[in-house]
Structure formats: C-alpha cells, structure tokens
Coordinates of C-alpha atoms and ligand atoms in Angstrom, one line a residue:
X1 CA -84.0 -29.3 1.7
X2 CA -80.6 -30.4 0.9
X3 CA -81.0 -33.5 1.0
X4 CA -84.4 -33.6 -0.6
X5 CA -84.4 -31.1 -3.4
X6 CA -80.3 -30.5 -3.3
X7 CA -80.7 -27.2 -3.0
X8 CA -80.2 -24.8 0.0
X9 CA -82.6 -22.0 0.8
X10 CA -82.5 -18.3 2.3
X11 CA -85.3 -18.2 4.4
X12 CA -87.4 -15.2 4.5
X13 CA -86.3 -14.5 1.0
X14 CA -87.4 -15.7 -2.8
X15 CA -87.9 -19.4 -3.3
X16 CA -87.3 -19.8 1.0
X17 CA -89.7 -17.4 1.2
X18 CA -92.4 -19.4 -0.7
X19 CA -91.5 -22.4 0.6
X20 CA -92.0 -21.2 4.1
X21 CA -95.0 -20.0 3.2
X22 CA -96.2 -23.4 1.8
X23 CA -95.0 -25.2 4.4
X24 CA -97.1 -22.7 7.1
X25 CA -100.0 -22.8 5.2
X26 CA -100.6 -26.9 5.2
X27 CA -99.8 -26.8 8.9
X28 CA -102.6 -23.8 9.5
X29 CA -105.6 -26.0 7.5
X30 CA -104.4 -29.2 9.3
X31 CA -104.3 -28.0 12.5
X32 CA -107.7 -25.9 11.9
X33 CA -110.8 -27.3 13.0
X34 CA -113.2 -28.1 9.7
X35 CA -116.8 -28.2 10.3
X36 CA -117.5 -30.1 6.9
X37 CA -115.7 -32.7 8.3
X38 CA -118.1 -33.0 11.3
X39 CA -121.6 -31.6 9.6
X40 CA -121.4 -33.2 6.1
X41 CA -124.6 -32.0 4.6
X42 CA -122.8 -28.3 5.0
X43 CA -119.7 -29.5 3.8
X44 CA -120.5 -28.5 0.0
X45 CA -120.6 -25.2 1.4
X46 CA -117.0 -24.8 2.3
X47 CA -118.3 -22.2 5.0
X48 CA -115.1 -21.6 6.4
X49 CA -112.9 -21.7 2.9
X50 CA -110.8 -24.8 4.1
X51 CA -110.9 -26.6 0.3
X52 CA -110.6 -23.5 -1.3
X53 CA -107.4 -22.8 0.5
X54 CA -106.5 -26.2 0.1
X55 CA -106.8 -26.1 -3.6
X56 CA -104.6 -23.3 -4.2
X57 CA -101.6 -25.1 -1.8
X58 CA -102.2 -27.8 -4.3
X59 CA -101.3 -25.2 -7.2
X60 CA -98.7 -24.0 -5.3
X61 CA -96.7 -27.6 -4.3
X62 CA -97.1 -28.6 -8.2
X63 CA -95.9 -25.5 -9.7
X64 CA -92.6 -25.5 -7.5
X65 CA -92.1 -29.4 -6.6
X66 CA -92.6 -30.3 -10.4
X67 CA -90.2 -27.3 -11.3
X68 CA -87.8 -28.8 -9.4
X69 CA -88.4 -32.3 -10.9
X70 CA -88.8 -30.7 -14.0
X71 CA -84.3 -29.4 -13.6
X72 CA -83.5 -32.2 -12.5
X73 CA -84.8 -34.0 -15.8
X74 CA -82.8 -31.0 -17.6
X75 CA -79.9 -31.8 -15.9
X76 CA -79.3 -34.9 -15.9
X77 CA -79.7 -34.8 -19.9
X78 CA -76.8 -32.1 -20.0
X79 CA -74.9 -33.9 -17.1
X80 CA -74.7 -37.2 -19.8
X81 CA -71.8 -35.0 -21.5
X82 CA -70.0 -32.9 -18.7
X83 CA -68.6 -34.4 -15.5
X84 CA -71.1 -35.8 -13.1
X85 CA -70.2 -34.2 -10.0
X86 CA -73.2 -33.5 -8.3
X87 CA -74.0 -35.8 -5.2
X88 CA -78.0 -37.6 -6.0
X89 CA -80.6 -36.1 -3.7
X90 CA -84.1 -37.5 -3.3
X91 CA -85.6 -36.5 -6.5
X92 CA -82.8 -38.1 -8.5
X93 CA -83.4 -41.4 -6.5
X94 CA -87.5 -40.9 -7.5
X95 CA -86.4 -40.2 -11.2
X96 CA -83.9 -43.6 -11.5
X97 CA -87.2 -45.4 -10.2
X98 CA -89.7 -43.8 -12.5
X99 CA -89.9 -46.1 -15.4
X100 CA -89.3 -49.2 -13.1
X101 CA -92.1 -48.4 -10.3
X102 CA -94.4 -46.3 -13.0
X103 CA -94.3 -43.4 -10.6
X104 CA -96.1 -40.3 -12.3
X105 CA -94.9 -36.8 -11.8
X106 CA -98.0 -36.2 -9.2
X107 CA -96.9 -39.5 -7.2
X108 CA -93.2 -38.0 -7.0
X109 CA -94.5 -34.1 -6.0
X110 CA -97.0 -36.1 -3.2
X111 CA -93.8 -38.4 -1.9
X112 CA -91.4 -35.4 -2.0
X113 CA -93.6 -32.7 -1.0
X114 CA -94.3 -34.9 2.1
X115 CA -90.3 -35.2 3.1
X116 CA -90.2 -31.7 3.3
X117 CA -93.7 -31.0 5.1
X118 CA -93.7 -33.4 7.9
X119 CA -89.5 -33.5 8.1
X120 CA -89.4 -29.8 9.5
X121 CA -91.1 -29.1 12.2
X122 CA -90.4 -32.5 13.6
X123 CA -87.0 -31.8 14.0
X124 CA -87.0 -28.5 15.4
X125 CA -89.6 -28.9 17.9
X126 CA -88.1 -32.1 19.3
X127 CA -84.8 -30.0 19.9
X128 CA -86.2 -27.0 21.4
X129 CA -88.1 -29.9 23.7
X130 CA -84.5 -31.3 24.2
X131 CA -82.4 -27.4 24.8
X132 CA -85.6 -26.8 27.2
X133 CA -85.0 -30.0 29.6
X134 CA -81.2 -29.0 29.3
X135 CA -81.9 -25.9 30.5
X136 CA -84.1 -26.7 33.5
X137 CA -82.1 -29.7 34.5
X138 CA -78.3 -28.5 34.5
X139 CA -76.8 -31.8 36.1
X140 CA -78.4 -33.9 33.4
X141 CA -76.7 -31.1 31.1
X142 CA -73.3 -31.6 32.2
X143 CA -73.7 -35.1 33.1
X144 CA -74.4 -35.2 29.0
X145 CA -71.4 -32.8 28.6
X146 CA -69.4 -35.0 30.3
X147 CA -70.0 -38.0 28.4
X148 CA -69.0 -36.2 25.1
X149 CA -65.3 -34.7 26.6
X150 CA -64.8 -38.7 27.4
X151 CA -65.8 -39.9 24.1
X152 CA -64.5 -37.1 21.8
X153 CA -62.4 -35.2 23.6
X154 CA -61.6 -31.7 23.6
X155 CA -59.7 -31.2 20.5
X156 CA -62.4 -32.0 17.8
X157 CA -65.7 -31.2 17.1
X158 CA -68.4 -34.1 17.6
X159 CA -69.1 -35.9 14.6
X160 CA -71.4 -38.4 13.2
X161 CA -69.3 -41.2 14.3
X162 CA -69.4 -40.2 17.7
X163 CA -73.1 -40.8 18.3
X164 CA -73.2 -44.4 19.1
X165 CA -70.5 -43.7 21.2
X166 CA -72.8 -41.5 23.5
X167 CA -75.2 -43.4 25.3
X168 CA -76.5 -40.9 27.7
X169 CA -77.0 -38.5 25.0
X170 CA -79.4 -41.3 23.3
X171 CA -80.9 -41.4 26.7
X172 CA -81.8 -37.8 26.9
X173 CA -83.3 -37.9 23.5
X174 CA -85.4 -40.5 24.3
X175 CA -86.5 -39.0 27.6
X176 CA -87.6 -36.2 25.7
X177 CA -89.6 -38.0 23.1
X178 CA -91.3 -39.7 25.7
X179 CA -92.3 -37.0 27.9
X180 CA -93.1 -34.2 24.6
X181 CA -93.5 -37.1 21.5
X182 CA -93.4 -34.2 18.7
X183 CA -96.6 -36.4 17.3
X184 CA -98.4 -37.4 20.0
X185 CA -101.5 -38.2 18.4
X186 CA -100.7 -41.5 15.5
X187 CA -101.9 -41.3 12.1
X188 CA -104.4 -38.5 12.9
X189 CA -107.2 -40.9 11.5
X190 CA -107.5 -44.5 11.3
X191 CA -110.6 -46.1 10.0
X192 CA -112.0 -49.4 11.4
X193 CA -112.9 -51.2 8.2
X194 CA -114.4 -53.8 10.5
X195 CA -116.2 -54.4 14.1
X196 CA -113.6 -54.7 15.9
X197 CA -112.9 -55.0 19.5
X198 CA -109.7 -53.2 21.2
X199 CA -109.3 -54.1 24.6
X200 CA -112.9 -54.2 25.8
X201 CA -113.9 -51.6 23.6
X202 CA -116.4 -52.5 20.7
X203 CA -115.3 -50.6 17.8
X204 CA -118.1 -50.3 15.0
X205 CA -116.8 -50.5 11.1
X206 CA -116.2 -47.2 9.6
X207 CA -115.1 -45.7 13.3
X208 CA -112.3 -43.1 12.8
X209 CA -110.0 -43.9 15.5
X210 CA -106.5 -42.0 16.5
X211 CA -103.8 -43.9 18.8
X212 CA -102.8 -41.2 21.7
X213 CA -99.1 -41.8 22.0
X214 CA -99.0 -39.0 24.5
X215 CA -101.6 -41.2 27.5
X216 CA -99.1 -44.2 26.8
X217 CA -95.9 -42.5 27.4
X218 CA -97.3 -40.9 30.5
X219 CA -99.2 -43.8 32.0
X220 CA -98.3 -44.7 35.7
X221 CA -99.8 -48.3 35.0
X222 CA -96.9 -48.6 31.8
X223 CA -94.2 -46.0 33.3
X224 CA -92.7 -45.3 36.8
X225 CA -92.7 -41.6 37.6
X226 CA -93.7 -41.0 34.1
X227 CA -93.7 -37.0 34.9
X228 CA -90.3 -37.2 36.0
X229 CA -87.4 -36.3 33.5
X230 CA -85.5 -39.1 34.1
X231 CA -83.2 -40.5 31.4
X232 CA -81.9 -42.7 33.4
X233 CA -84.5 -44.7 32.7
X234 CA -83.4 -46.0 29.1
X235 CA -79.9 -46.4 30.5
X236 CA -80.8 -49.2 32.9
X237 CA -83.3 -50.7 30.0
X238 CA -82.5 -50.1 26.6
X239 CA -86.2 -49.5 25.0
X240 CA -86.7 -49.5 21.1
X241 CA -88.0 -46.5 19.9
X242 CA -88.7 -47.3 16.1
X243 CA -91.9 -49.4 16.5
X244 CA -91.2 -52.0 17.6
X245 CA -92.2 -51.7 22.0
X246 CA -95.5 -50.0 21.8
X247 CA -95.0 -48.4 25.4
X248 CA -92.9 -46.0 23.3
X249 CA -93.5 -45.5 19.3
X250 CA -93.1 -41.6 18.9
X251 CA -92.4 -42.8 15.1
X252 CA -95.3 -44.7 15.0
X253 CA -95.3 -48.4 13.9
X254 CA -96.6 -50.5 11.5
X255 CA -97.1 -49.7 7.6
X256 CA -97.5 -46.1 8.6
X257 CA -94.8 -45.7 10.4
X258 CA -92.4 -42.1 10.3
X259 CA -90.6 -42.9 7.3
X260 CA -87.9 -40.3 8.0
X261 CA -87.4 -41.5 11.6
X262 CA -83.4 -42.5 11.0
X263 CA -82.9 -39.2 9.4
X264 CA -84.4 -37.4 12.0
X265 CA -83.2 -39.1 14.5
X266 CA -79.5 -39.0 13.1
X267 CA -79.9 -35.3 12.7
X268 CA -81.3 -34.6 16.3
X269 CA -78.7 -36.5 17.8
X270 CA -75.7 -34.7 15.8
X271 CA -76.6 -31.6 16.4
X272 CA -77.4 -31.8 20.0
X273 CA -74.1 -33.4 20.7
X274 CA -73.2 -30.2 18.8
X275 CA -74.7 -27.7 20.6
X276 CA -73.7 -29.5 24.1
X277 CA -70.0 -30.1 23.6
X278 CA -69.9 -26.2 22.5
X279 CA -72.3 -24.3 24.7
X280 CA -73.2 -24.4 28.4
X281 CA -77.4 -23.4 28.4
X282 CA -78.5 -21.8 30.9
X283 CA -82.5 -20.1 31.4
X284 CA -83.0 -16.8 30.3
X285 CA -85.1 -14.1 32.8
X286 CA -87.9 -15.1 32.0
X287 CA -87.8 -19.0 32.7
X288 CA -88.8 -22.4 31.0
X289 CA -92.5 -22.6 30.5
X290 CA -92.8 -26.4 29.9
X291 CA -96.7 -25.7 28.4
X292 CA -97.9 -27.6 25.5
X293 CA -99.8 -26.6 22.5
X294 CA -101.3 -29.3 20.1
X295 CA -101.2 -28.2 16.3
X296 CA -100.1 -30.1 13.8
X297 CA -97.4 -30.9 16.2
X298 CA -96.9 -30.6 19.8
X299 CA -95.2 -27.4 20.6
X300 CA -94.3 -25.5 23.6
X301 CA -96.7 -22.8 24.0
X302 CA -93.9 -19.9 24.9
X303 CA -91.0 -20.4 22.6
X304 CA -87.7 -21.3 24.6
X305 CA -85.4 -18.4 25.3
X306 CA -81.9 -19.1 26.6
X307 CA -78.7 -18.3 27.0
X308 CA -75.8 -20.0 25.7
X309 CA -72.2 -19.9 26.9
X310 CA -69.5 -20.9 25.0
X311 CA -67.2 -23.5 27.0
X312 CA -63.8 -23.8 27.6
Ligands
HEM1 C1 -87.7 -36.5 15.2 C2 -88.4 -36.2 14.2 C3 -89.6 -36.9 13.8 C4 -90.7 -37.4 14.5 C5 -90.9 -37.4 16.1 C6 -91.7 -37.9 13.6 C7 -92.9 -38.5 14.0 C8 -93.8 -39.0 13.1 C9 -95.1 -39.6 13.5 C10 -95.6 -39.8 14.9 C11 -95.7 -40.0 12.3 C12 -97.1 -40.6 12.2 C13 -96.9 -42.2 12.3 C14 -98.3 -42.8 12.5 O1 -99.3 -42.2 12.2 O2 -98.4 -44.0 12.9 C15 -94.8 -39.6 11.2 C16 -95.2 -39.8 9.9 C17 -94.4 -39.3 8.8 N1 -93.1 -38.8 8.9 FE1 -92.1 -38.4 10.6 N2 -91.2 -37.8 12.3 C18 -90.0 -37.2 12.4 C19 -89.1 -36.9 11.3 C20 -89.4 -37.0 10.0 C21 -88.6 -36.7 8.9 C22 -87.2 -36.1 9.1 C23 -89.2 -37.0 7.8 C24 -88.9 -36.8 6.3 C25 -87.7 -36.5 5.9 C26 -90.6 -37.5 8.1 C27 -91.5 -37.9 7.3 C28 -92.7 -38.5 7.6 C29 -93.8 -38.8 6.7 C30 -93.7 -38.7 5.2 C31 -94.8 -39.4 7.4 C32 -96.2 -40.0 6.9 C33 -96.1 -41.5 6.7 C34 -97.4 -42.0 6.3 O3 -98.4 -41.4 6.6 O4 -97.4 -43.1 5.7 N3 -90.6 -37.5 9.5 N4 -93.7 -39.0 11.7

C-alpha cells in the first residue's frame, strides 16, 4: 500500500477496513463460478447477481482510487511552495506520465487498482507455502538458517543486500513456487484469434484457452521427483524463473507477464530471510496439511498454524 498509494493502513479499521473489503470482494466474483459466462442467452438475466455486484466494486475502486489520485493532485500543487519531502509512490509516477502517455483518470484507477488487487495475496500465500515446507522439513530449515549466520552473521539483522548473498534461500523459494505456483493457472483466459495447432492439438479460432503452470511444474516427463521438496534442485542448475524457461514461469511470460514479479519476489525473499535468521518454526499440534484450494489463487485449504521460537 505503501508503496502504491504512500499510505499505510490499519486493517480491520476505516479506510483498511474498506479496502479489505474491496479487495475480498473481487477475489469472491472471480473465483465464483458464473453461468452467464457458460449459457449466454441467460446471461442478460444476471441470475446469480455477478454484474450487479460487479458494478458496485466498480463504484467502490473509483470513489476511493480517484480520491487518492485526486490528493495527490492537491498536494503536489501545495508541495510547489513548501519543502518536497515526501518520497514518490506509484501514483505520483502515473501523474508525471499523464500528459505525456494521455493516461485518463480511469486508465490510472484500472493500473493502480490492479497493483494492489493482484499484489496481496500473491505475496502472502507464497510465504505461508514457504513457512509450511519450513516447518515440515526442519533440516532444509536450518540448512537455510545456516546459510544466513555465514552470510550475515549474528550481530545484524538480514537486509536487502544480503539476498543475493543467499543462494539456498533463493533455492527454497523456488522450490516452493514450483511445487505450490501461487497462480497456477496463466492468464485465466486466452483466446485463439486463429486455428491454431499446439503440439498436436487443433485449436479452433475463438477457443478460450488457459496454460496450467501447476501440470508443468509437476510433470515427471519435465521434472525428476517433481513431488519431492527438493531445493536442491535449482542449486545444481540455476533455472530462470521470470519467463524466460517455460518448465517454470510462476510469473508467467510473454506480454502478460506478472508485472510485479521483482517486487514480489524482493519482498518474499526479505522477509523470509527475516523470519528465518530470527525464529526457529516448528508444527503446531495439529500438523501441516499440505491441501490445496484453487480460488483466485492457490491456497492451502487449512491455514498454517505454527510455532515460532526465537533463536539464540
Ligand atoms: C510472489 C508473488 C507473485 C506471484 C507468484 C504472481 C503471479 C502472477 C501470475 C501467474 C500472473 C499471470 C501471468 C499470466 O497470465 O501469464 C500475474 C499477473 C499479474 N500480477 Fe503478479 N504475482 C506476484 C506478485 C505481484 C505483485 C507484487 C504485483 C503488483 C505489485 C503483481 C501484479 C500483477 C498484475 C497487475 C498482473 C496482471 C498482468 C496482466 O494481466 O497483464 N503481482 N501475477
């Protein structure tokens, strides 16, 4: 949000509140099954009230997106005379392009709102994927822990520096997106503007078509072991994540590629070097249950519970 909008939130209270509620919201009518989409002659109807519900999110993100862009016009007309201080977020960096890329205000809400609706989740759910291997593998854990004594040390706290430095924490991180890919399903449609043909498969024009990350990542033919945890694996071959080795893209790849995968990626990594170098995890009474559930994103279907121990 910070980075975005500049501002920090309470969640669970006022504007948090309302953002959280927002943000809910879109990921309850994406991940809900529409029947106009499949019965079009009944999709006037709106049986199930998806477009109405959809409108009024619409109202919603433009009433408090375009406030927002709407103070930051204000203030950087006052700022002129005081002392710029403030460090630019994301909607300053839309506003310096507005007259140069003829961006309207409903081009900035759509680009901004999106940031902050598919930039959440992501994050979290990859690191409760992450905390859950950590806690059901414990030598891969301090093996991790290890790594950041030796390249930090144990007088300072991990910082973004570090992070190259630590090569099996990389490892893990792409372990995980492998085996749990937060988006395992790419670009939830694609349509075939052409016949096309896809490895022996005709595909007709006008075909909606969705590229299942998930079967990749866990193909024997593509993977040795691919239900093994093993991150290992990316320290004896060093495999691109960002797009560019389709056996794993958990960004994506091509024009629609995860826009924010740097910053996620960035923020992953810092803060599970964080909560390594500080805590030893451990399983709570109740165990790990490593089953999946496919909304929006793919999330574990019991919430992890663990314990953390603060170390030495
Ligand atoms: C580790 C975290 C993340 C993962 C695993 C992830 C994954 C993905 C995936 C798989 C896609 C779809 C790509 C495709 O359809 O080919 C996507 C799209 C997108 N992501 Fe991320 N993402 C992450 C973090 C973020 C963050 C932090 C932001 C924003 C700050 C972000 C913004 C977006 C946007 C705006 C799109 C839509 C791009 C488009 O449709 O053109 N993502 N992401």
């Amino acid at each position: 949000m910070e980075s975005v909008f500049g501002k920090c939130y309470d969640f669970g209270k006022g504007e948090g509140l309302e953002l959280e509620e927002m943000v809910k919201e879109g990921y309850d009518l994406l991940g809900s099954l529409n029947w106009s989409d499949h019965l079009p002659l009944l999709g006037w109807m709106d049986l199930q009230g998806v477009r109405r519900r959809c409108r009024i999110l619409v109202q919603k993100v433009n009433l408090f997106v375009g406030g927002i862009i709407e103070e930051h016009r204000i203030r950087r007309v006052t700022e002129v005379s005081e002392t710029k201080s403030r460090v630019a977020d994301f909607v300053d960096v839309l506003l310096d392009l507005e007259k140069e890329e003829k961006l309207s205000d409903s081009d900035m809400i759509a680009v901004l709102w999106e940031m902050i609706f598919r930039g959440t989740d992501t994050v979290a759910i990859l690191l409760e994927w992450i905390m859950a291997r950590m806690v059901l593998h414990p030598e891969i854990q301090s093996k991790a822990q290890a790594e950041i004594d030796a390249v930090v040390g144990k007088s300072r706290l991990v910082s973004d520096a570090d992070i190259p430095n630590l090569r099996y924490l990389h490892a893990i991180v792409k372990e995980t997106l492998r085996m749990h890919p937060p988006g395992p399903l790419l670009s939830w449609a694609r349509l075939a503007i052409d016949d096309v043909h896809v490895g022996g498969h005709f595909v007709p024009a006008g075909t909606t078509a969705m590229v299942n990350m998930w079967a990749i990542t866990h193909d024997e033919a593509i993977w040795s072991e691919p239900n093994e945890f093993k991150p290992e694996r990316f320290v004896a071959e060093d495999v691109s994540i960002m797009g560019s080795d389709l056996r794993l893209a958990p960004f994506g790849s091509g024009r629609r590629v995860c826009p924010g995968k740097a910053l996620g990626l960035a923020t992953v990594h810092l803060w599970l070097a964080q909560l390594l170098q500080n805590y030893k995890w451990m399983p709570s009474s109740e165990g790990v249950d490593l089953s999946e559930c496919l909304k929006m994103s793919l999330e574990m279907e019991n919430p992890l519970i663990c314990f953390a121990l603060p170390r030495e």
